[in-house]
mmCIF file of C-alpha atoms and ligand atoms in Angstrom:
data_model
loop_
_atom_site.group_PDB
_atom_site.id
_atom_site.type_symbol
_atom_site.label_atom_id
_atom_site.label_comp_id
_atom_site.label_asym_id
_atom_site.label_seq_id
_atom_site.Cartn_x
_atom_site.Cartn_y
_atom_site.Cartn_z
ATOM 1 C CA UNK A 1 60.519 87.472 221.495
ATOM 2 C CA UNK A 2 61.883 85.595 224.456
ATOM 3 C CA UNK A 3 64.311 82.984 223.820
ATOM 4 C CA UNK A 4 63.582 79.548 225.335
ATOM 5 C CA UNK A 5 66.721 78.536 227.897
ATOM 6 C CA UNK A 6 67.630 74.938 227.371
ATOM 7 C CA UNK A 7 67.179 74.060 230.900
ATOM 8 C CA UNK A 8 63.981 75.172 230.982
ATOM 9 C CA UNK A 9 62.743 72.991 227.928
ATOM 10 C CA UNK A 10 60.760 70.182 229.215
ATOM 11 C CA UNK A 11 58.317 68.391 227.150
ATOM 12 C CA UNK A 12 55.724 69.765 228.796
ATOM 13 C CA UNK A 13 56.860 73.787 228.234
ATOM 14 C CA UNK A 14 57.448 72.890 224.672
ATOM 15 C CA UNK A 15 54.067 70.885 223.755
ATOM 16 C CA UNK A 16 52.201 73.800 225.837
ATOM 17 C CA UNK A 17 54.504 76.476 223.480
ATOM 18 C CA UNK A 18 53.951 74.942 219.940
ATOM 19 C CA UNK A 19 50.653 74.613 220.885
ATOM 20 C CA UNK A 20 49.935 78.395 221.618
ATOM 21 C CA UNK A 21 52.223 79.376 218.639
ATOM 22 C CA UNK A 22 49.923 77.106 216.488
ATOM 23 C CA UNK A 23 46.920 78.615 217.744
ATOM 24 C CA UNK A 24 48.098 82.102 216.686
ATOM 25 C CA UNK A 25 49.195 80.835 213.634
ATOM 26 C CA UNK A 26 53.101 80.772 213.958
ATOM 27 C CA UNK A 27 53.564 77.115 214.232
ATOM 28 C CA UNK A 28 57.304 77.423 213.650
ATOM 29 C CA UNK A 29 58.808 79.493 216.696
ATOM 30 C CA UNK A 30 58.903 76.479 218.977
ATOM 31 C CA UNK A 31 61.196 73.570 216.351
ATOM 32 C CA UNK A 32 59.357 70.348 215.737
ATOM 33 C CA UNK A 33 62.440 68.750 215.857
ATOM 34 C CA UNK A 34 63.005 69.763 219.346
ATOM 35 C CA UNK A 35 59.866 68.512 220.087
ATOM 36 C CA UNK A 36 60.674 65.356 218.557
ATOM 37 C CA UNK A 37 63.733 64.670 220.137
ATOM 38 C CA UNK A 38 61.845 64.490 223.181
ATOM 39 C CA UNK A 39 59.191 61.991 222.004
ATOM 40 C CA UNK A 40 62.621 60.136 220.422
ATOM 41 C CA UNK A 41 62.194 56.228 219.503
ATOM 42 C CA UNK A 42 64.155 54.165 217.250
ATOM 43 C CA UNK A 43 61.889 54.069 213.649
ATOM 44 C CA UNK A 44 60.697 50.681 212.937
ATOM 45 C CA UNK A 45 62.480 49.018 209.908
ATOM 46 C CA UNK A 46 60.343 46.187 208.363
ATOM 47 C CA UNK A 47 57.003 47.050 208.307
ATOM 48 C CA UNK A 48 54.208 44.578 208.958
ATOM 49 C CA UNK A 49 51.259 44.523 206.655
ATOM 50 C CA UNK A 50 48.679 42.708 205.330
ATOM 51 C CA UNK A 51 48.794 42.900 201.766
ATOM 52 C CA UNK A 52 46.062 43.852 199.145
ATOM 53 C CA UNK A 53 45.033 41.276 197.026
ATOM 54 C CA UNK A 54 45.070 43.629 194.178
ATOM 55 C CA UNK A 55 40.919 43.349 192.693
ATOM 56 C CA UNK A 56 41.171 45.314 189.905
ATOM 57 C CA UNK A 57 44.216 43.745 188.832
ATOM 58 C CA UNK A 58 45.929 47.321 188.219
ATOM 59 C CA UNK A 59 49.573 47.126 186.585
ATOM 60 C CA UNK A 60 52.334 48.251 188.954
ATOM 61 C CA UNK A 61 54.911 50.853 188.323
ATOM 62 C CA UNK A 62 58.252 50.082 188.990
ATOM 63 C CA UNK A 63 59.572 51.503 192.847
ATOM 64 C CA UNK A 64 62.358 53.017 190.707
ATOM 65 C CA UNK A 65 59.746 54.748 188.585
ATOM 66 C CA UNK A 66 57.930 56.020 191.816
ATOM 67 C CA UNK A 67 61.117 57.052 193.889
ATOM 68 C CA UNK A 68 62.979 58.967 190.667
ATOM 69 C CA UNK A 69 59.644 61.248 189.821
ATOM 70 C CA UNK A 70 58.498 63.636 192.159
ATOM 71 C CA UNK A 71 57.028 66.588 193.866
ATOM 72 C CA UNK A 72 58.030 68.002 196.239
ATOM 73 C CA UNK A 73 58.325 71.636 195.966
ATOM 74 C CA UNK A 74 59.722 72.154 199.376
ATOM 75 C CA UNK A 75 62.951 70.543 197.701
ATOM 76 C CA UNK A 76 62.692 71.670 194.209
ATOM 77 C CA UNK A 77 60.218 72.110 191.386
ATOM 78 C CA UNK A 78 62.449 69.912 189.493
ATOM 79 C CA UNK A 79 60.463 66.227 189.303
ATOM 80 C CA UNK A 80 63.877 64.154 189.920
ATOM 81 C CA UNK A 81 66.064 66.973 192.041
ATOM 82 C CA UNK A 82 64.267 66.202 195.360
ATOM 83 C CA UNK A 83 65.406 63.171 195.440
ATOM 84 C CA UNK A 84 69.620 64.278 195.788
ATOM 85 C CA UNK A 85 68.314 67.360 197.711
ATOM 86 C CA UNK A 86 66.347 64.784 200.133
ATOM 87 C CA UNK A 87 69.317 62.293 200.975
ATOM 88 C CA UNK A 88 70.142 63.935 204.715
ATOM 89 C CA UNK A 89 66.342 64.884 205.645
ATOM 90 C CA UNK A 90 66.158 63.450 208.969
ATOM 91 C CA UNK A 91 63.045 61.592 209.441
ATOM 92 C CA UNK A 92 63.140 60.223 212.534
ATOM 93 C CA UNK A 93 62.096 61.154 215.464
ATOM 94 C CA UNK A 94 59.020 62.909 213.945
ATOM 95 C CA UNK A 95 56.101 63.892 215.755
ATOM 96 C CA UNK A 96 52.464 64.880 214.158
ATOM 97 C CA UNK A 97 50.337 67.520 215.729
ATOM 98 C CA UNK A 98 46.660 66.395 216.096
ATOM 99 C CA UNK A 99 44.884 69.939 217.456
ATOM 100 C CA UNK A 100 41.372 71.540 216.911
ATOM 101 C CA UNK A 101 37.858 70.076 217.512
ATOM 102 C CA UNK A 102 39.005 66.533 218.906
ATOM 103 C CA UNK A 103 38.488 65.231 222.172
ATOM 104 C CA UNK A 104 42.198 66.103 223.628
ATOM 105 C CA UNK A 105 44.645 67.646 221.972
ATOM 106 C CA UNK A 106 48.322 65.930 221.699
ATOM 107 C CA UNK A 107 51.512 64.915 219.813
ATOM 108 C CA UNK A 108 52.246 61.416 219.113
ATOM 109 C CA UNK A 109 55.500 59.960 217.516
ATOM 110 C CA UNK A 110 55.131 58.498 213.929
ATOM 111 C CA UNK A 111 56.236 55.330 215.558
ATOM 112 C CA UNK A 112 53.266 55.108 218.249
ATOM 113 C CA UNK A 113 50.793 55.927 215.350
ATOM 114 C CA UNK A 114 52.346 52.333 213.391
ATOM 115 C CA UNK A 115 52.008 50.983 216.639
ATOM 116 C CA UNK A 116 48.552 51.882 217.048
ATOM 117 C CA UNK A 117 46.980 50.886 213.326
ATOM 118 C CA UNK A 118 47.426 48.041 212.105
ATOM 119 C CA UNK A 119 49.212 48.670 208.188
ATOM 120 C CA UNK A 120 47.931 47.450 205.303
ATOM 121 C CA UNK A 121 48.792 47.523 201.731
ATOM 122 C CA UNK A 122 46.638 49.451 199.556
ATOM 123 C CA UNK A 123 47.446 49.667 195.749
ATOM 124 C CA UNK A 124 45.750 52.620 193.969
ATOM 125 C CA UNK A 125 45.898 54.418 190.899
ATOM 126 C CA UNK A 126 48.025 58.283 191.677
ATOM 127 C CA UNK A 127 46.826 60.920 188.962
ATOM 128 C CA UNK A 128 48.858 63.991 188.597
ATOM 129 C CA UNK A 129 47.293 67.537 187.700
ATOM 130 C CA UNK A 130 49.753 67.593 185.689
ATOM 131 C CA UNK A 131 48.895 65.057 183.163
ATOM 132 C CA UNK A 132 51.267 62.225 184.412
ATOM 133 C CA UNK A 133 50.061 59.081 186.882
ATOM 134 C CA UNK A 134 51.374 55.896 187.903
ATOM 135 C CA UNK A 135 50.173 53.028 190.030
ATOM 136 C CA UNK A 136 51.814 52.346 193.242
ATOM 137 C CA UNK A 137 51.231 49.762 196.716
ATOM 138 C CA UNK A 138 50.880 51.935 199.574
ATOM 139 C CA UNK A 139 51.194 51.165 203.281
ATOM 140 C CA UNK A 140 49.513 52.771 205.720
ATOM 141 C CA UNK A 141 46.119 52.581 207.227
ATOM 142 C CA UNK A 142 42.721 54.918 206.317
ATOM 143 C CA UNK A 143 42.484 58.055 208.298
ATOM 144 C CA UNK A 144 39.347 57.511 209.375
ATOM 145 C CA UNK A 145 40.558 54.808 212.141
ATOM 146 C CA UNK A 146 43.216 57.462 213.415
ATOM 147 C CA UNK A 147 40.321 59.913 213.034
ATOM 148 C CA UNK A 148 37.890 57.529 215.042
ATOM 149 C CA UNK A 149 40.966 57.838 218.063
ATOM 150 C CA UNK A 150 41.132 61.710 217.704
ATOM 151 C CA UNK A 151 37.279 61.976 218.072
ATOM 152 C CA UNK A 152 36.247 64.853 216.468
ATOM 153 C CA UNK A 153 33.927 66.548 218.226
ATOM 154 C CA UNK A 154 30.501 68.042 216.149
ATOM 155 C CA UNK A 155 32.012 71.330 215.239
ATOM 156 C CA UNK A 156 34.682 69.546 213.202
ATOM 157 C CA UNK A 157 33.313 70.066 209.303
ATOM 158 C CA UNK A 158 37.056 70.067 207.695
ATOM 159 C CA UNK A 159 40.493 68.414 208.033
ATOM 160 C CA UNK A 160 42.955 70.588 207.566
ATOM 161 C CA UNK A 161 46.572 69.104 206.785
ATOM 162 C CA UNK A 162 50.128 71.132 207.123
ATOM 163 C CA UNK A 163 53.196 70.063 206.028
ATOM 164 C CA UNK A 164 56.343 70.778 208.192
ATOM 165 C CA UNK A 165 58.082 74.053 208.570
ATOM 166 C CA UNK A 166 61.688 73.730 208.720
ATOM 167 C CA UNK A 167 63.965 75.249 206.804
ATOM 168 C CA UNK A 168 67.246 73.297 207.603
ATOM 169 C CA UNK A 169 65.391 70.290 206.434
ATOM 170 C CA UNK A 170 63.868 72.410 203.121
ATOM 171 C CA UNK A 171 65.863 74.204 200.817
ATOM 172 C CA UNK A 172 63.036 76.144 199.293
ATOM 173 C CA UNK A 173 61.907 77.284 202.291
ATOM 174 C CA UNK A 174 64.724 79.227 202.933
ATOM 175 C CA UNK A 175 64.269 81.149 199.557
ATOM 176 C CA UNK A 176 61.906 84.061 201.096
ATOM 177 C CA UNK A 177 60.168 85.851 198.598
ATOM 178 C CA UNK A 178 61.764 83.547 195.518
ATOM 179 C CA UNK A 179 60.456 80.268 197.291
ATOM 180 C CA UNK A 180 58.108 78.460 194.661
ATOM 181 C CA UNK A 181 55.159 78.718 196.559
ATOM 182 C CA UNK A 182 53.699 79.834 199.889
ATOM 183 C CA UNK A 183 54.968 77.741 203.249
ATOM 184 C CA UNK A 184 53.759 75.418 204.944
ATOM 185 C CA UNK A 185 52.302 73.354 202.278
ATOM 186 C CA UNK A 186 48.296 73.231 203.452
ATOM 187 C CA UNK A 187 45.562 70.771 202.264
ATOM 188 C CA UNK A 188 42.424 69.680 203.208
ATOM 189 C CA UNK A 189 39.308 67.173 203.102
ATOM 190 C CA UNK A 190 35.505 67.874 203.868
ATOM 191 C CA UNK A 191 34.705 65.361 207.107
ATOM 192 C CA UNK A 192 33.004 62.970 204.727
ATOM 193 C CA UNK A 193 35.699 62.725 202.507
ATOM 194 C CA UNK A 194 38.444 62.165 205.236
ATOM 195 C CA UNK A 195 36.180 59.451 206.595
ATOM 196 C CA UNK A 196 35.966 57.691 203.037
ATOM 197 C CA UNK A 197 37.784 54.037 203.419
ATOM 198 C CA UNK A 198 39.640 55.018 200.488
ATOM 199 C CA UNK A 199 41.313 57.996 202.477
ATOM 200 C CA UNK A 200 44.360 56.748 203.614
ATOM 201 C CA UNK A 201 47.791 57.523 205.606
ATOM 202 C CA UNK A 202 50.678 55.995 204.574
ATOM 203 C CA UNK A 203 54.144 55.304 206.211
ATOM 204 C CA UNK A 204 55.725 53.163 203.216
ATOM 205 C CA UNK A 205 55.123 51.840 199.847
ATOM 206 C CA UNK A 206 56.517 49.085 198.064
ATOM 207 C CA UNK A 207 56.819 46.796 201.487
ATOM 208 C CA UNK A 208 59.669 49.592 202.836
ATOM 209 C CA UNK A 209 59.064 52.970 204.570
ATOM 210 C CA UNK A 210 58.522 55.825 202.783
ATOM 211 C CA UNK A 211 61.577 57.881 201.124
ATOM 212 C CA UNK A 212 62.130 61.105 201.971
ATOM 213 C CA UNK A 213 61.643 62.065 198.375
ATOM 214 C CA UNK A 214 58.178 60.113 198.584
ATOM 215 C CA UNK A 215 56.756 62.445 201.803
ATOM 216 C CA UNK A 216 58.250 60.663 204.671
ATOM 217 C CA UNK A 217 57.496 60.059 207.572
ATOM 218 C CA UNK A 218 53.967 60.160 207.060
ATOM 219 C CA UNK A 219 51.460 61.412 204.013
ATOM 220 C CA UNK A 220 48.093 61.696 203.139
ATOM 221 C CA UNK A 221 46.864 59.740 199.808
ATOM 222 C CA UNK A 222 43.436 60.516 198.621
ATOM 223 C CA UNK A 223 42.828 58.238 195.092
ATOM 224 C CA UNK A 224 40.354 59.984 193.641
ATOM 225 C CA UNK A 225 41.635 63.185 193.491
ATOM 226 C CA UNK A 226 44.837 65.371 191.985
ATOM 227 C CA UNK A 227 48.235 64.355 193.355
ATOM 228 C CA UNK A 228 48.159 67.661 195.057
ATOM 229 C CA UNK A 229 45.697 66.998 197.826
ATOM 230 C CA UNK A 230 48.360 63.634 198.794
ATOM 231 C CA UNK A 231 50.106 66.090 201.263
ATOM 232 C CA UNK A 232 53.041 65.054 202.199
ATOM 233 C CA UNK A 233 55.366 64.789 205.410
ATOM 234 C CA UNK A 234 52.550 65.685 207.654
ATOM 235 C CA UNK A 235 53.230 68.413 210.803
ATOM 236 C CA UNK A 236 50.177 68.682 212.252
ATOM 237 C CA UNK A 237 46.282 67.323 210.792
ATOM 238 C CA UNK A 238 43.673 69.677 212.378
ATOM 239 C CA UNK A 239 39.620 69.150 212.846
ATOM 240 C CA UNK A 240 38.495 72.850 212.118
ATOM 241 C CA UNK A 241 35.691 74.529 211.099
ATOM 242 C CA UNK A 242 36.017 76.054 208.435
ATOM 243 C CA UNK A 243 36.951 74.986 204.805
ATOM 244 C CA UNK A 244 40.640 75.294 204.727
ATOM 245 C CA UNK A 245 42.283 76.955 201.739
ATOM 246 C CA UNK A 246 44.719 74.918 200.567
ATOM 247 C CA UNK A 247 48.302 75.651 198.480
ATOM 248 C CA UNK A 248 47.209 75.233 195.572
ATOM 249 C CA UNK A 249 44.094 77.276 195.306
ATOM 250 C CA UNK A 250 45.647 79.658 197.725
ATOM 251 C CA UNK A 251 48.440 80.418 194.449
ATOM 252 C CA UNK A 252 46.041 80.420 191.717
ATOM 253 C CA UNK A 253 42.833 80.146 192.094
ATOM 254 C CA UNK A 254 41.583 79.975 188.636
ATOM 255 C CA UNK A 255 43.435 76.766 188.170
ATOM 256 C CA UNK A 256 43.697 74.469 191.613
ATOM 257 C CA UNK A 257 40.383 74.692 193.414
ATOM 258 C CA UNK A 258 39.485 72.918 196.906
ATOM 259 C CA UNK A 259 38.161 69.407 195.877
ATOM 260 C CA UNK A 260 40.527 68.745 192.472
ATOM 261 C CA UNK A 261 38.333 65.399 191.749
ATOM 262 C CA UNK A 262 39.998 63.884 188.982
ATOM 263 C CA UNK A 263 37.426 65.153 185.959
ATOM 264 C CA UNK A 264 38.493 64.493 182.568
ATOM 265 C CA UNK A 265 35.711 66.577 181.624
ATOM 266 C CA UNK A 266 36.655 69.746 183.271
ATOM 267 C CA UNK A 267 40.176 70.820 181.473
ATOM 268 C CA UNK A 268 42.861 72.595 183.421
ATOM 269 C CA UNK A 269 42.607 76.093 181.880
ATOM 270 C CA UNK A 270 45.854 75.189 180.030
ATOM 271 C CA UNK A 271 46.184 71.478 179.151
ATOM 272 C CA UNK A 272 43.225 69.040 178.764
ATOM 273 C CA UNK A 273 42.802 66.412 181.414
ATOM 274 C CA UNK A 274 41.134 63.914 178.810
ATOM 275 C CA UNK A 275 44.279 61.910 178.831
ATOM 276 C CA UNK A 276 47.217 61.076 181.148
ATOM 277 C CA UNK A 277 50.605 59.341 180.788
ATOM 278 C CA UNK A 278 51.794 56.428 183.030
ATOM 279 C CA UNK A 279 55.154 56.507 184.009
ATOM 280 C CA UNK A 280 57.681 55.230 181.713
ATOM 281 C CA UNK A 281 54.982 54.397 179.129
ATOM 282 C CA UNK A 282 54.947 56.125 176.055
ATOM 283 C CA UNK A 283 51.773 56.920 175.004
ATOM 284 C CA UNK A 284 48.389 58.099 177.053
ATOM 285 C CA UNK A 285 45.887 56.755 178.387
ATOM 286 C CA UNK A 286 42.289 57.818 179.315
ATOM 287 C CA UNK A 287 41.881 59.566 182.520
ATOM 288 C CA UNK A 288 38.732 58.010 184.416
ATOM 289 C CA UNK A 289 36.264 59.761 186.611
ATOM 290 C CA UNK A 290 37.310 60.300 189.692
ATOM 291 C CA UNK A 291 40.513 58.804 188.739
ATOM 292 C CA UNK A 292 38.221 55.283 188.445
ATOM 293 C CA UNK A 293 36.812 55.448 192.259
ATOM 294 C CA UNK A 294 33.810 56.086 191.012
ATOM 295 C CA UNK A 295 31.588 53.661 191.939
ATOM 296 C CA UNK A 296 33.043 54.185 195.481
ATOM 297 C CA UNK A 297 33.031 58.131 196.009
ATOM 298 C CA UNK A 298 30.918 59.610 192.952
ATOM 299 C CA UNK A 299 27.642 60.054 195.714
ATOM 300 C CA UNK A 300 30.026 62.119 198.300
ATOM 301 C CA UNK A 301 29.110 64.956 195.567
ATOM 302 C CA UNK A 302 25.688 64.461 193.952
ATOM 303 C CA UNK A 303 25.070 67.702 195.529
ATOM 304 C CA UNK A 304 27.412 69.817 193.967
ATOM 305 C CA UNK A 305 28.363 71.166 190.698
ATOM 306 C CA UNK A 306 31.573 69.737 189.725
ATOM 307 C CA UNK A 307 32.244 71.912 186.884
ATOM 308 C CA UNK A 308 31.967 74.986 189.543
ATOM 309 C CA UNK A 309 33.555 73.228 192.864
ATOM 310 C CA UNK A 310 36.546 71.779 190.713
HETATM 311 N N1 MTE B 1 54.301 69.111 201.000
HETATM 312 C C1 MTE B 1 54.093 68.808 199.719
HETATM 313 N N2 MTE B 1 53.225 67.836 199.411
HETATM 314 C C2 MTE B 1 53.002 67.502 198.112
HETATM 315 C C3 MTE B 1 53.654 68.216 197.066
HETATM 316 C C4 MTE B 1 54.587 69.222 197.420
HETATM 317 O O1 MTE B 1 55.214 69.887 196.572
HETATM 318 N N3 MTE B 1 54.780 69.500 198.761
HETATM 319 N N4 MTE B 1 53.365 67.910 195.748
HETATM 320 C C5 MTE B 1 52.062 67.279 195.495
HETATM 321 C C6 MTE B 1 51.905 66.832 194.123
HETATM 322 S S1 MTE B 1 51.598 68.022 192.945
HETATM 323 C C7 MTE B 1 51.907 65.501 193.779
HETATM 324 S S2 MTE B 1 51.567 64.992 192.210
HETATM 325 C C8 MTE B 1 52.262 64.477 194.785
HETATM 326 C C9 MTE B 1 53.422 63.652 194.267
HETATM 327 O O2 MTE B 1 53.714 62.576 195.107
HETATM 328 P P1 MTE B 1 54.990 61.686 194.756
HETATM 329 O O3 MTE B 1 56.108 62.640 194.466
HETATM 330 O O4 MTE B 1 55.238 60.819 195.932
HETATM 331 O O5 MTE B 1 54.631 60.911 193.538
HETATM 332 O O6 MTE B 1 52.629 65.020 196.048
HETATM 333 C C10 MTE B 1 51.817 66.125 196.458
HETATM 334 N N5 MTE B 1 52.125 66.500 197.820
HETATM 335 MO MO1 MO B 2 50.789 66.928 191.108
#
């Protein structure tokens, strides 16, 4: 493959190269960081918000509970590793990809994406496959406002999310065929669902920007739904076609399917999902439908079987 001369590299060459590589599904030739040293701007400390008035009157975890239990495979499959491992990961300048069926393709800084939504705080209950959850206060703003600005055009049926490529920033990505999992880390939403006001992009939580450890720059949080689907340090969101197939399903797809609703009816195949245990309590809890978004998303699948599509 030809190698790109530094003198040549103008922002131009480079969005016009990633963009091609993406295309043929090789994202990674053509650094993001590169990219983003072009787009550079000085990350925005304090972060202006307007703060939710907390309805439901949900009980807070602690930001040390939140920050110390993780993951984030990309570090380690350890829950508190990532967060030594995650110390140096450069975060800024970061750029997100927005490519597919929108009305013009294009890069934009993390920094002009705060600029351009207003942030506000959102507190929701986080449920973990797993069996563990927590409550914590986003910041961000819902994805459908960034997706109103991308305009996705009527071919666009799916959102398809990627986590960054880059070894020198991910340890387990440099493993080959022992890395934990497949790379890039890939989720997705149905249209509908990425539109929901619930679905939401966030750059911080607990009034500060994200930590590294947490998915900075930039994540996805869906409420309702396994932690899995909360993608984290976003590389590029996509309007496509097709239903993507995300990481989890992609490694077993007996166990992780594409919509992971929160069900404590449906049982992982190995541990019931009846019960869950919030962070630095002791005992469980009961797990509520669809994570207790109900009321708000239960008709997004009165369609579907959710035993079958889980
Ligand atoms: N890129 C990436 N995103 C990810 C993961 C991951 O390993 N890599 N883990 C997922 C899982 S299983 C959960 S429970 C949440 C955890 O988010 P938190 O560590 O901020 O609590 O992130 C999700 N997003
Ligand atoms: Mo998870």
């Amino acid at each position: 493959m030809k190698k790109l001369n530094p003198k040549d590299i103008t922002p131009e060459s480079l969005f016009e190269a990633r963009r091609h590589f993406i295309k043929l599904g090789a994202g990674a030739l053509v650094s993001s960081t590169a990219v983003s040293q072009l787009l550079a701007k000085m990350p925005e400390k304090t972060l202006t918000y307007k703060p939710d008035a907390n309805p439901l009157k949900l009980t807070l975890n602690t930001e040390e509970q939140a920050i110390n239990y993780v993951n984030f495979y990309e570090f380690s499959t350890d829950k508190e590793k990532p967060v030594k491992l995650s110390k140096d990961m450069k975060t800024s300048p970061w750029s997100v990809g927005f490519f597919g069926e929108i009305a013009k393709e294009q890069m934009i800084d993390v920094e002009d994406i705060i600029a351009k939504f207003p942030l506000e705080e959102r507190i929701y209950r986080f449920r973990c496959v797993e069996g563990w959850s927590m409550v914590v206060p986003w910041i961000g703003f819902p994805l459908y406002k960034l997706l109103d600005y991308l305009q996705p055009n009527a071919n666009a049926k799916y959102v398809k999310f990627t986590t960054r490529h880059d070894p020198s920033i991910f340890p387990d990505q440099n493993r080959g065929i022992f890395s934990a999992i497949k790379y890039p880390y890939v989720e997705g939403l149905r249209m509908d669902e990425a539109r929901h006001p619930l679905t939401f992009i966030a750059v911080g939580m607990y009034g500060k920007r994200l930590l590294p450890q947490n998915g900075a720059p930039i994540r996805l949080v869906v409420p309702w739904k396994y932690g899995f689907k909360s993608i984290k340090s976003l590389d590029l969101i996509e309007c496509v076609t097709q239903e993507p197939l995300n990481t989890w399903q992609a490694e077993n797809p007996k166990e992780y399917g594409f919509y992971a609703n929160v069900n404590p009816e449906v049982d992982h195949p190995r541990w019931t999902q009846a019960k869950e245990r919030v962070l630095g309590k002791l005992g469980k809890q009961a797990t509520l439908p669809f994570n207790g978004y109900a009321k708000e998303v239960a008709h997004l699948y009165k369609d579907i079987d959710l035993r079958k599509f889980f």
